[in-house]
Amino acid sequence: MPVITEIEDLKRIYKRRVPKMFYDYAETGSWTEQTFRENSSDFDEIRLRQRIAVDMAGRTTAAKMVGQDYAMPVALAPVGLCGMQAADGEIKAARAAEKFGVPFTLSTMSICSIEDVASHTTKPFWFQVYTLKDDDFMKRLFARAKDANCSALVITVDLQIMGQRHKDLKNGLSAPPKLTPASILNLATKVPWGLEMLQTKRRFFGNIVGHAKGVTDPTSLGSWTAEAFDPSLDWERIKQFRSWWDGPVILKGILDPEDAKRALDVGADAIVVSNHGGRQLDGALSSIRMLPQIMDAVGDKIEVHLDSGIRSGQDVLKALAIGARGTMIGRAFVYGLGAMGEAGVTRALQVIHKELDTTMALCGERDVAKLGRHNLLLPENFATRWS
Ligand SMILES: Cc1cc2nc3c(=O)[nH]c(=O)nc-3n(C[C@H](O)[C@H](O)[C@H](O)COP(=O)(O)O)c2cc1C
């Protein structure tokens, strides 16, 4: 087994192990992928201030997110189809997260169902919903998440309609994979993945098949998905969803200070500054570049989290130092999951935690809660280069 010291190591193993269709599904952005690329490369523009001769003993990365205590301010982002990256993927990722002491967010578009993940874990997880048209289905989804003891609801607000990812169309992405000459040739090279997949029954969208009206078998899912998303979503509708959940609500997918201000009116407990990992509006600025403006607009009124582009603990630290109270990682944990299942997700969390802790120490800080803009050197026009 190779020595894993960084997230990139997990990505290399992941690429070898998982069918191309699912690797491409994760490792792609919409259209030209400019936003996908800049989500990560913009972190590199930010530099850190080295401080010395500061007592670095007794450090802590412990953090509160939406009033809940965690080992570090990093949550696993909702990622659809984790159960195709590794058999029973959502259960494996949720277990790694609970052992590490960080939140796992289950996607509506998961393979393992809410009930299934709840029955294989002991701590509450977060549940993510898309803003769908069907009130009945949505209410039942909320009730199922409540029954499963989910401790926060993440409402994704940046996917009323879907951005286009060329590779998914070209690969004919589906769960389980459709057998075509190209996919059969590729699957033949992914034997360990296939053998694991043959041993599980969880191969369809567990939250939807058998629950949404008219979706009793996986073949009708395609037409349901095309119809289910609500292009007429507005703030009133978001407010309505908020009123259906009596616990913490996190609005995910805010990238503009004006939208961040609107989020205050609907009574959200937190927002996630996010462009969906560069999978929606290609050409949008990166999350980290938008964060300073959003902090200035609402940072003292609501808990602000950030995702999109995080591949290291240094990236997490930069977001925290600009003011985020929490972060989410998507691909960084998916690489681990695809590479080595639960152990791979644990490894991804360990890597990020170690990088965060060491970087914090070398910046002369002992507590993630004390990180601030004084730890950073930002290019003068970082937040205003495009106006
Ligand atoms: C393969 C994949 C599937 C995703 N599925 C969902 C989803 O079902 N719901 C959602 O709110 N976000 C989804 N996202 C977006 C993530 O929650 C998160 O915003 C994004 O991955 C953050 O960027 P990063 O991957 O660079 O960390 C998905 C992202 C990826 C890469």
Short mmCIF file of C-alpha atoms and ligand atoms in Angstrom, two decimals:
data_model
loop_
_atom_site.label_atom_id
_atom_site.label_comp_id
_atom_site.label_asym_id
_atom_site.label_seq_id
_atom_site.Cartn_x
_atom_site.Cartn_y
_atom_site.Cartn_z
CA MET A 1 0.00 0.00 0.00
CA PRO A 2 1.50 3.37 -1.00
CA VAL A 3 2.23 5.94 1.70
CA ILE A 4 -0.57 8.48 1.73
CA THR A 5 0.54 11.93 2.80
CA GLU A 6 -1.78 14.20 0.82
CA ILE A 7 -5.23 14.21 -0.79
CA GLU A 8 -3.63 13.90 -4.24
CA ASP A 9 -2.32 10.43 -3.27
CA LEU A 10 -5.88 9.26 -2.63
CA LYS A 11 -7.00 10.71 -5.94
CA ARG A 12 -4.41 8.65 -7.84
CA ILE A 13 -5.60 5.39 -6.23
CA TYR A 14 -9.24 6.42 -6.72
CA LYS A 15 -8.69 6.98 -10.44
CA ARG A 16 -7.25 3.48 -10.88
CA ARG A 17 -9.96 1.73 -8.86
CA VAL A 18 -13.30 3.26 -9.84
CA PRO A 19 -15.05 3.01 -13.26
CA LYS A 20 -14.29 6.00 -15.49
CA MET A 21 -17.96 7.03 -15.53
CA PHE A 22 -17.93 7.69 -11.76
CA TYR A 23 -14.43 9.15 -11.63
CA ASP A 24 -15.44 11.60 -14.36
CA TYR A 25 -18.72 12.35 -12.55
CA ALA A 26 -16.76 13.63 -9.55
CA GLU A 27 -13.70 15.05 -11.22
CA THR A 28 -15.44 17.42 -13.56
CA GLY A 29 -17.03 20.84 -13.59
CA SER A 30 -19.60 22.37 -15.88
CA TRP A 31 -18.86 23.63 -19.42
CA THR A 32 -15.23 24.84 -19.68
CA GLU A 33 -14.51 23.99 -16.02
CA GLN A 34 -13.04 27.46 -15.41
CA THR A 35 -14.84 27.86 -12.08
CA PHE A 36 -13.98 24.28 -11.10
CA ARG A 37 -10.27 25.01 -11.67
CA GLU A 38 -10.26 28.45 -10.05
CA ASN A 39 -12.01 27.13 -6.92
CA SER A 40 -8.71 25.49 -6.06
CA SER A 41 -6.15 27.72 -7.76
CA ASP A 42 -7.53 30.87 -6.07
CA PHE A 43 -6.57 29.42 -2.68
CA ASP A 44 -2.95 29.51 -3.91
CA GLU A 45 -3.09 33.30 -4.30
CA ILE A 46 -3.49 33.65 -0.55
CA ARG A 47 -0.31 33.49 1.51
CA LEU A 48 0.18 32.85 5.20
CA ARG A 49 2.02 34.90 7.81
CA GLN A 50 4.65 32.89 9.63
CA ARG A 51 4.99 33.78 13.31
CA ILE A 52 7.62 32.37 15.64
CA ALA A 53 8.35 32.00 19.33
CA VAL A 54 4.68 31.68 20.17
CA ASP A 55 3.67 28.92 22.60
CA MET A 56 2.20 26.27 20.34
CA ALA A 57 1.46 23.65 22.99
CA GLY A 58 -2.11 22.58 23.72
CA ARG A 59 -3.56 23.36 20.33
CA THR A 60 -7.20 22.73 19.46
CA THR A 61 -9.13 22.42 16.24
CA ALA A 62 -12.44 21.81 18.05
CA ALA A 63 -15.30 23.86 16.65
CA LYS A 64 -19.03 24.47 16.93
CA MET A 65 -21.08 24.42 13.77
CA VAL A 66 -24.81 25.25 13.99
CA GLY A 67 -24.50 24.86 17.76
CA GLN A 68 -23.05 21.34 17.57
CA ASP A 69 -19.58 20.31 18.77
CA TYR A 70 -17.10 18.81 16.33
CA ALA A 71 -13.43 17.82 16.22
CA MET A 72 -12.70 20.37 13.49
CA PRO A 73 -14.70 22.84 11.41
CA VAL A 74 -14.89 20.53 8.39
CA ALA A 75 -18.03 18.68 7.30
CA LEU A 76 -18.41 16.08 4.56
CA ALA A 77 -20.43 17.82 1.84
CA PRO A 78 -23.51 16.17 0.35
CA VAL A 79 -22.35 14.17 -2.65
CA GLY A 80 -24.77 12.22 -4.85
CA LEU A 81 -24.06 8.63 -5.87
CA CYS A 82 -21.40 7.94 -3.20
CA GLY A 83 -22.67 4.37 -3.26
CA MET A 84 -21.28 4.08 -6.79
CA GLN A 85 -17.80 5.28 -5.79
CA ALA A 86 -17.65 2.38 -3.34
CA ALA A 87 -20.28 -0.22 -2.44
CA ASP A 88 -22.45 1.16 0.41
CA GLY A 89 -20.42 4.37 0.07
CA GLU A 90 -22.69 6.64 2.13
CA ILE A 91 -22.63 4.25 5.09
CA LYS A 92 -18.84 4.02 4.89
CA ALA A 93 -18.38 7.79 4.70
CA ALA A 94 -20.87 8.42 7.52
CA ARG A 95 -19.05 5.93 9.75
CA ALA A 96 -15.67 7.53 9.06
CA ALA A 97 -17.13 10.97 9.82
CA GLU A 98 -18.76 9.96 13.09
CA LYS A 99 -15.60 8.25 14.32
CA PHE A 100 -13.57 11.32 13.45
CA GLY A 101 -16.11 13.66 15.02
CA VAL A 102 -17.18 15.68 12.00
CA PRO A 103 -20.62 15.94 10.35
CA PHE A 104 -21.57 13.73 7.45
CA THR A 105 -24.15 15.24 5.09
CA LEU A 106 -26.32 12.72 3.26
CA SER A 107 -27.46 13.83 -0.20
CA THR A 108 -31.04 13.40 -1.42
CA MET A 109 -29.41 11.72 -4.44
CA SER A 110 -27.63 9.09 -2.37
CA ILE A 111 -27.64 5.37 -3.05
CA CYS A 112 -28.08 4.34 0.63
CA SER A 113 -31.32 5.70 2.07
CA ILE A 114 -31.68 7.97 5.11
CA GLU A 115 -32.99 5.04 7.15
CA ASP A 116 -30.17 2.80 6.03
CA VAL A 117 -27.46 5.30 7.00
CA ALA A 118 -29.20 5.97 10.34
CA SER A 119 -29.35 2.28 11.17
CA HIS A 120 -25.62 1.82 10.47
CA THR A 121 -24.42 4.83 12.48
CA THR A 122 -24.84 6.01 16.05
CA LYS A 123 -24.48 9.80 15.85
CA PRO A 124 -26.86 12.17 14.08
CA PHE A 125 -25.88 13.26 10.58
CA TRP A 126 -26.98 16.20 8.44
CA PHE A 127 -29.42 15.73 5.57
CA GLN A 128 -29.39 17.66 2.30
CA VAL A 129 -32.47 18.39 0.23
CA TYR A 130 -32.88 19.74 -3.24
CA THR A 131 -35.74 22.15 -3.76
CA LEU A 132 -38.20 19.91 -5.57
CA LYS A 133 -41.72 20.65 -6.79
CA ASP A 134 -43.58 17.80 -5.14
CA ASP A 135 -44.75 19.03 -1.71
CA ASP A 136 -45.84 15.58 -0.60
CA PHE A 137 -42.49 14.04 -1.40
CA MET A 138 -40.63 16.94 0.22
CA LYS A 139 -42.69 16.77 3.42
CA ARG A 140 -42.17 13.04 3.67
CA LEU A 141 -38.45 13.53 3.09
CA PHE A 142 -38.31 16.06 5.93
CA ALA A 143 -40.24 13.69 8.18
CA ARG A 144 -37.95 10.79 7.30
CA ALA A 145 -34.91 12.95 8.14
CA LYS A 146 -36.53 13.91 11.45
CA ASP A 147 -37.30 10.28 12.28
CA ALA A 148 -33.69 9.40 11.49
CA ASN A 149 -32.61 12.02 14.05
CA CYS A 150 -30.78 14.21 11.52
CA SER A 151 -29.35 17.19 13.37
CA ALA A 152 -29.41 19.79 10.58
CA LEU A 153 -31.09 20.28 7.24
CA VAL A 154 -28.96 21.53 4.36
CA ILE A 155 -31.09 23.11 1.64
CA THR A 156 -29.21 23.37 -1.64
CA VAL A 157 -30.31 26.54 -3.39
CA ASP A 158 -28.04 26.65 -6.44
CA LEU A 159 -29.57 23.80 -8.43
CA GLN A 160 -32.98 24.76 -9.72
CA ILE A 161 -31.79 23.60 -13.09
CA MET A 162 -28.70 21.56 -13.77
CA GLY A 163 -25.45 22.84 -15.19
CA GLN A 164 -24.04 20.72 -17.98
CA ARG A 165 -21.05 18.48 -17.52
CA HIS A 166 -19.95 17.23 -20.91
CA LYS A 167 -18.36 14.03 -19.67
CA ASP A 168 -21.50 12.79 -17.90
CA LEU A 169 -23.44 13.04 -21.16
CA LYS A 170 -20.69 11.41 -23.18
CA ASN A 171 -20.24 8.60 -20.64
CA GLY A 172 -24.01 8.02 -20.31
CA LEU A 173 -23.73 8.37 -16.51
CA SER A 174 -26.24 6.15 -14.70
CA ALA A 175 -26.61 4.22 -11.45
CA PRO A 176 -26.02 1.35 -11.75
CA PRO A 177 -23.88 1.77 -14.90
CA LYS A 178 -25.59 0.91 -18.18
CA LEU A 179 -23.77 -1.80 -20.02
CA THR A 180 -22.42 -0.50 -23.31
CA PRO A 181 -19.36 -1.78 -25.19
CA ALA A 182 -17.29 1.13 -23.77
CA SER A 183 -18.51 0.72 -20.17
CA ILE A 184 -18.05 -3.08 -20.27
CA LEU A 185 -14.46 -2.65 -21.50
CA ASN A 186 -13.79 -0.18 -18.68
CA LEU A 187 -15.57 -2.25 -16.00
CA ALA A 188 -13.43 -5.23 -16.97
CA THR A 189 -10.42 -3.30 -15.61
CA LYS A 190 -12.14 -2.51 -12.28
CA VAL A 191 -12.55 -5.99 -10.83
CA PRO A 192 -12.19 -5.20 -7.07
CA TRP A 193 -14.79 -2.42 -7.41
CA GLY A 194 -17.13 -4.76 -9.31
CA LEU A 195 -16.80 -7.64 -6.84
CA GLU A 196 -17.70 -5.33 -3.95
CA MET A 197 -20.63 -3.94 -5.88
CA LEU A 198 -21.97 -7.44 -6.59
CA GLN A 199 -22.16 -8.07 -2.85
CA THR A 200 -24.50 -5.19 -2.06
CA LYS A 201 -28.13 -4.65 -2.90
CA ARG A 202 -27.73 -0.88 -2.62
CA ARG A 203 -27.34 0.19 -6.24
CA PHE A 204 -30.26 2.56 -6.82
CA PHE A 205 -31.28 5.96 -5.43
CA GLY A 206 -32.40 4.81 -1.99
CA ASN A 207 -34.23 8.00 -0.98
CA ILE A 208 -36.30 8.08 -4.15
CA VAL A 209 -37.06 4.65 -5.60
CA GLY A 210 -40.18 3.39 -3.81
CA HIS A 211 -40.75 6.80 -2.14
CA ALA A 212 -41.46 9.31 -4.91
CA LYS A 213 -44.81 9.04 -6.66
CA GLY A 214 -44.52 6.94 -9.81
CA VAL A 215 -40.96 5.80 -9.09
CA THR A 216 -41.30 2.18 -8.15
CA ASP A 217 -38.46 0.88 -10.20
CA PRO A 218 -35.17 2.48 -11.20
CA THR A 219 -36.07 2.72 -14.86
CA SER A 220 -38.68 5.40 -14.16
CA LEU A 221 -36.19 7.52 -12.20
CA GLY A 222 -34.86 9.34 -15.26
CA SER A 223 -38.21 10.86 -16.15
CA TRP A 224 -38.90 11.68 -12.49
CA THR A 225 -35.62 13.59 -12.10
CA ALA A 226 -36.26 15.60 -15.25
CA GLU A 227 -39.65 16.66 -13.84
CA ALA A 228 -38.83 16.91 -10.14
CA PHE A 229 -36.64 20.00 -9.90
CA ASP A 230 -38.49 23.27 -9.59
CA PRO A 231 -37.32 25.98 -11.99
CA SER A 232 -39.68 28.49 -10.35
CA LEU A 233 -37.93 28.34 -6.95
CA ASP A 234 -37.96 31.71 -5.19
CA TRP A 235 -37.22 33.07 -1.70
CA GLU A 236 -40.82 32.50 -0.57
CA ARG A 237 -40.47 28.82 -1.40
CA ILE A 238 -37.16 28.64 0.49
CA LYS A 239 -38.90 30.26 3.47
CA GLN A 240 -41.60 27.62 3.26
CA PHE A 241 -39.04 24.81 3.34
CA ARG A 242 -37.40 26.49 6.30
CA SER A 243 -40.73 26.50 8.15
CA TRP A 244 -41.12 22.74 7.67
CA TRP A 245 -37.96 21.96 9.68
CA ASP A 246 -37.75 22.84 13.34
CA GLY A 247 -33.98 22.32 13.72
CA PRO A 248 -30.97 24.13 12.28
CA VAL A 249 -31.17 25.00 8.59
CA ILE A 250 -28.12 25.60 6.40
CA LEU A 251 -28.58 27.23 2.97
CA LYS A 252 -25.96 25.89 0.62
CA GLY A 253 -25.02 27.55 -2.64
CA ILE A 254 -24.84 31.28 -1.88
CA LEU A 255 -22.16 33.11 -3.87
CA ASP A 256 -23.30 36.74 -3.87
CA PRO A 257 -23.50 39.27 -1.02
CA GLU A 258 -27.04 40.27 -2.08
CA ASP A 259 -28.22 36.66 -1.85
CA ALA A 260 -26.44 36.31 1.49
CA LYS A 261 -28.51 39.23 2.78
CA ARG A 262 -31.70 37.60 1.49
CA ALA A 263 -30.74 34.43 3.35
CA LEU A 264 -31.00 36.39 6.60
CA ASP A 265 -34.70 37.03 5.94
CA VAL A 266 -35.66 33.37 5.60
CA GLY A 267 -34.34 32.50 9.04
CA ALA A 268 -31.45 30.26 8.05
CA ASP A 269 -28.97 29.38 10.79
CA ALA A 270 -25.99 29.24 8.44
CA ILE A 271 -25.09 29.67 4.80
CA VAL A 272 -22.53 27.82 2.75
CA VAL A 273 -20.67 30.04 0.31
CA SER A 274 -20.49 27.61 -2.57
CA ASN A 275 -20.71 27.28 -6.33
CA HIS A 276 -21.44 23.55 -6.08
CA GLY A 277 -17.80 22.70 -6.66
CA GLY A 278 -17.85 24.42 -10.06
CA ARG A 279 -20.65 22.16 -11.29
CA GLN A 280 -23.30 24.81 -11.89
CA LEU A 281 -22.51 28.32 -13.26
CA ASP A 282 -19.23 28.07 -15.11
CA GLY A 283 -17.64 31.53 -15.19
CA ALA A 284 -18.74 32.34 -11.65
CA LEU A 285 -15.96 33.42 -9.30
CA SER A 286 -14.52 30.93 -6.86
CA SER A 287 -16.04 30.59 -3.40
CA ILE A 288 -12.86 31.70 -1.65
CA ARG A 289 -12.68 34.87 -3.75
CA MET A 290 -16.30 35.74 -2.94
CA LEU A 291 -15.91 35.00 0.77
CA PRO A 292 -14.46 38.38 1.90
CA GLN A 293 -17.37 40.33 0.36
CA ILE A 294 -19.93 37.97 1.85
CA MET A 295 -18.28 38.19 5.27
CA ASP A 296 -18.44 41.99 5.05
CA ALA A 297 -22.14 41.81 4.11
CA VAL A 298 -23.44 39.28 6.67
CA GLY A 299 -20.54 37.84 8.65
CA ASP A 300 -21.66 39.39 11.93
CA LYS A 301 -25.29 38.26 11.48
CA ILE A 302 -25.13 34.63 10.42
CA GLU A 303 -22.76 31.68 10.56
CA VAL A 304 -20.91 31.53 7.25
CA HIS A 305 -19.42 28.29 5.95
CA LEU A 306 -17.53 27.69 2.71
CA ASP A 307 -16.99 24.89 0.24
CA SER A 308 -15.66 24.39 -3.31
CA GLY A 309 -12.02 23.79 -4.05
CA ILE A 310 -10.74 22.68 -0.64
CA ARG A 311 -8.03 20.06 -1.05
CA SER A 312 -5.92 20.62 2.07
CA GLY A 313 -5.89 21.79 5.65
CA GLN A 314 -4.16 24.96 4.46
CA ASP A 315 -7.21 25.71 2.30
CA VAL A 316 -9.46 25.15 5.33
CA LEU A 317 -7.30 27.51 7.39
CA LYS A 318 -7.47 30.23 4.74
CA ALA A 319 -11.27 30.08 4.68
CA LEU A 320 -11.44 30.20 8.48
CA ALA A 321 -9.00 33.10 8.63
CA ILE A 322 -11.20 35.11 6.26
CA GLY A 323 -14.03 34.47 8.68
CA ALA A 324 -15.80 31.22 7.80
CA ARG A 325 -16.97 29.28 10.84
CA GLY A 326 -17.16 26.00 8.99
CA THR A 327 -16.10 24.36 5.75
CA MET A 328 -17.26 21.42 3.65
CA ILE A 329 -15.17 19.05 1.58
CA GLY A 330 -16.65 17.22 -1.40
CA ARG A 331 -14.14 15.65 -3.76
CA ALA A 332 -11.39 15.47 -1.11
CA PHE A 333 -13.37 12.79 0.74
CA VAL A 334 -14.76 11.16 -2.42
CA TYR A 335 -11.19 10.39 -3.54
CA GLY A 336 -10.63 8.63 -0.22
CA LEU A 337 -13.93 6.76 -0.44
CA GLY A 338 -13.28 5.52 -3.98
CA ALA A 339 -9.68 4.63 -3.15
CA MET A 340 -10.14 2.72 0.11
CA GLY A 341 -13.74 2.90 1.35
CA GLU A 342 -14.23 3.91 4.99
CA ALA A 343 -10.48 3.82 5.68
CA GLY A 344 -9.90 6.18 2.78
CA VAL A 345 -12.39 8.74 4.11
CA THR A 346 -10.71 8.48 7.51
CA ARG A 347 -7.34 9.01 5.84
CA ALA A 348 -8.64 12.10 3.99
CA LEU A 349 -9.87 13.55 7.28
CA GLN A 350 -6.58 12.74 9.02
CA VAL A 351 -4.57 14.41 6.25
CA ILE A 352 -6.67 17.55 6.36
CA HIS A 353 -6.67 17.66 10.15
CA LYS A 354 -2.89 17.32 10.36
CA GLU A 355 -2.35 20.00 7.73
CA LEU A 356 -4.76 22.34 9.49
CA ASP A 357 -3.20 21.76 12.90
CA THR A 358 0.42 22.12 11.77
CA THR A 359 -0.28 25.16 9.61
CA MET A 360 -2.15 26.80 12.46
CA ALA A 361 0.84 26.22 14.75
CA LEU A 362 3.31 27.65 12.23
CA CYS A 363 1.08 30.70 11.91
CA GLY A 364 1.47 31.12 15.67
CA GLU A 365 -2.07 30.14 16.63
CA ARG A 366 -3.31 27.50 19.06
CA ASP A 367 -7.06 27.62 18.48
CA VAL A 368 -8.92 27.54 15.16
CA ALA A 369 -11.45 29.94 16.65
CA LYS A 370 -8.73 32.59 16.96
CA LEU A 371 -7.67 32.49 13.31
CA GLY A 372 -8.28 35.78 11.54
CA ARG A 373 -7.26 38.01 8.70
CA HIS A 374 -4.09 38.83 10.69
CA ASN A 375 -2.84 35.36 9.70
CA LEU A 376 -3.11 36.02 5.98
CA LEU A 377 -1.45 37.99 3.25
CA LEU A 378 -4.05 38.63 0.57
CA PRO A 379 -3.22 40.17 -2.79
CA GLU A 380 -4.42 43.78 -2.63
CA ASN A 381 -7.20 43.25 -5.14
CA PHE A 382 -8.09 39.67 -4.19
CA ALA A 383 -11.75 40.43 -3.59
CA THR A 384 -12.16 43.31 -6.03
CA ARG A 385 -10.27 42.23 -9.13
CA TRP A 386 -13.54 41.62 -10.93
CA SER A 387 -16.30 44.10 -10.26
C1 LIG B 1 -19.72 14.06 -7.41
C2 LIG B 1 -20.42 15.19 -6.73
C3 LIG B 1 -21.76 15.07 -6.42
C4 LIG B 1 -22.41 16.10 -5.75
N1 LIG B 1 -23.71 15.94 -5.35
C5 LIG B 1 -24.32 16.90 -4.62
C6 LIG B 1 -25.61 16.69 -4.09
O1 LIG B 1 -26.22 15.64 -4.28
N2 LIG B 1 -26.17 17.69 -3.38
C7 LIG B 1 -25.51 18.88 -3.14
O2 LIG B 1 -26.04 19.76 -2.48
N3 LIG B 1 -24.27 19.07 -3.60
C8 LIG B 1 -23.65 18.12 -4.32
N4 LIG B 1 -22.37 18.31 -4.75
C9 LIG B 1 -21.65 19.53 -4.37
C10 LIG B 1 -20.93 19.33 -3.04
O3 LIG B 1 -21.84 19.27 -1.99
C11 LIG B 1 -19.97 20.48 -2.74
O4 LIG B 1 -20.63 21.71 -2.86
C12 LIG B 1 -18.75 20.48 -3.66
O5 LIG B 1 -18.30 19.17 -3.90
C13 LIG B 1 -17.63 21.30 -3.04
O6 LIG B 1 -16.54 21.37 -3.87
P1 LIG B 1 -15.27 20.39 -3.75
O7 LIG B 1 -15.67 19.10 -4.36
O8 LIG B 1 -14.26 21.11 -4.59
O9 LIG B 1 -14.90 20.27 -2.31
C14 LIG B 1 -21.70 17.29 -5.42
C15 LIG B 1 -20.35 17.39 -5.74
C16 LIG B 1 -19.71 16.36 -6.39
C17 LIG B 1 -18.24 16.49 -6.70
#
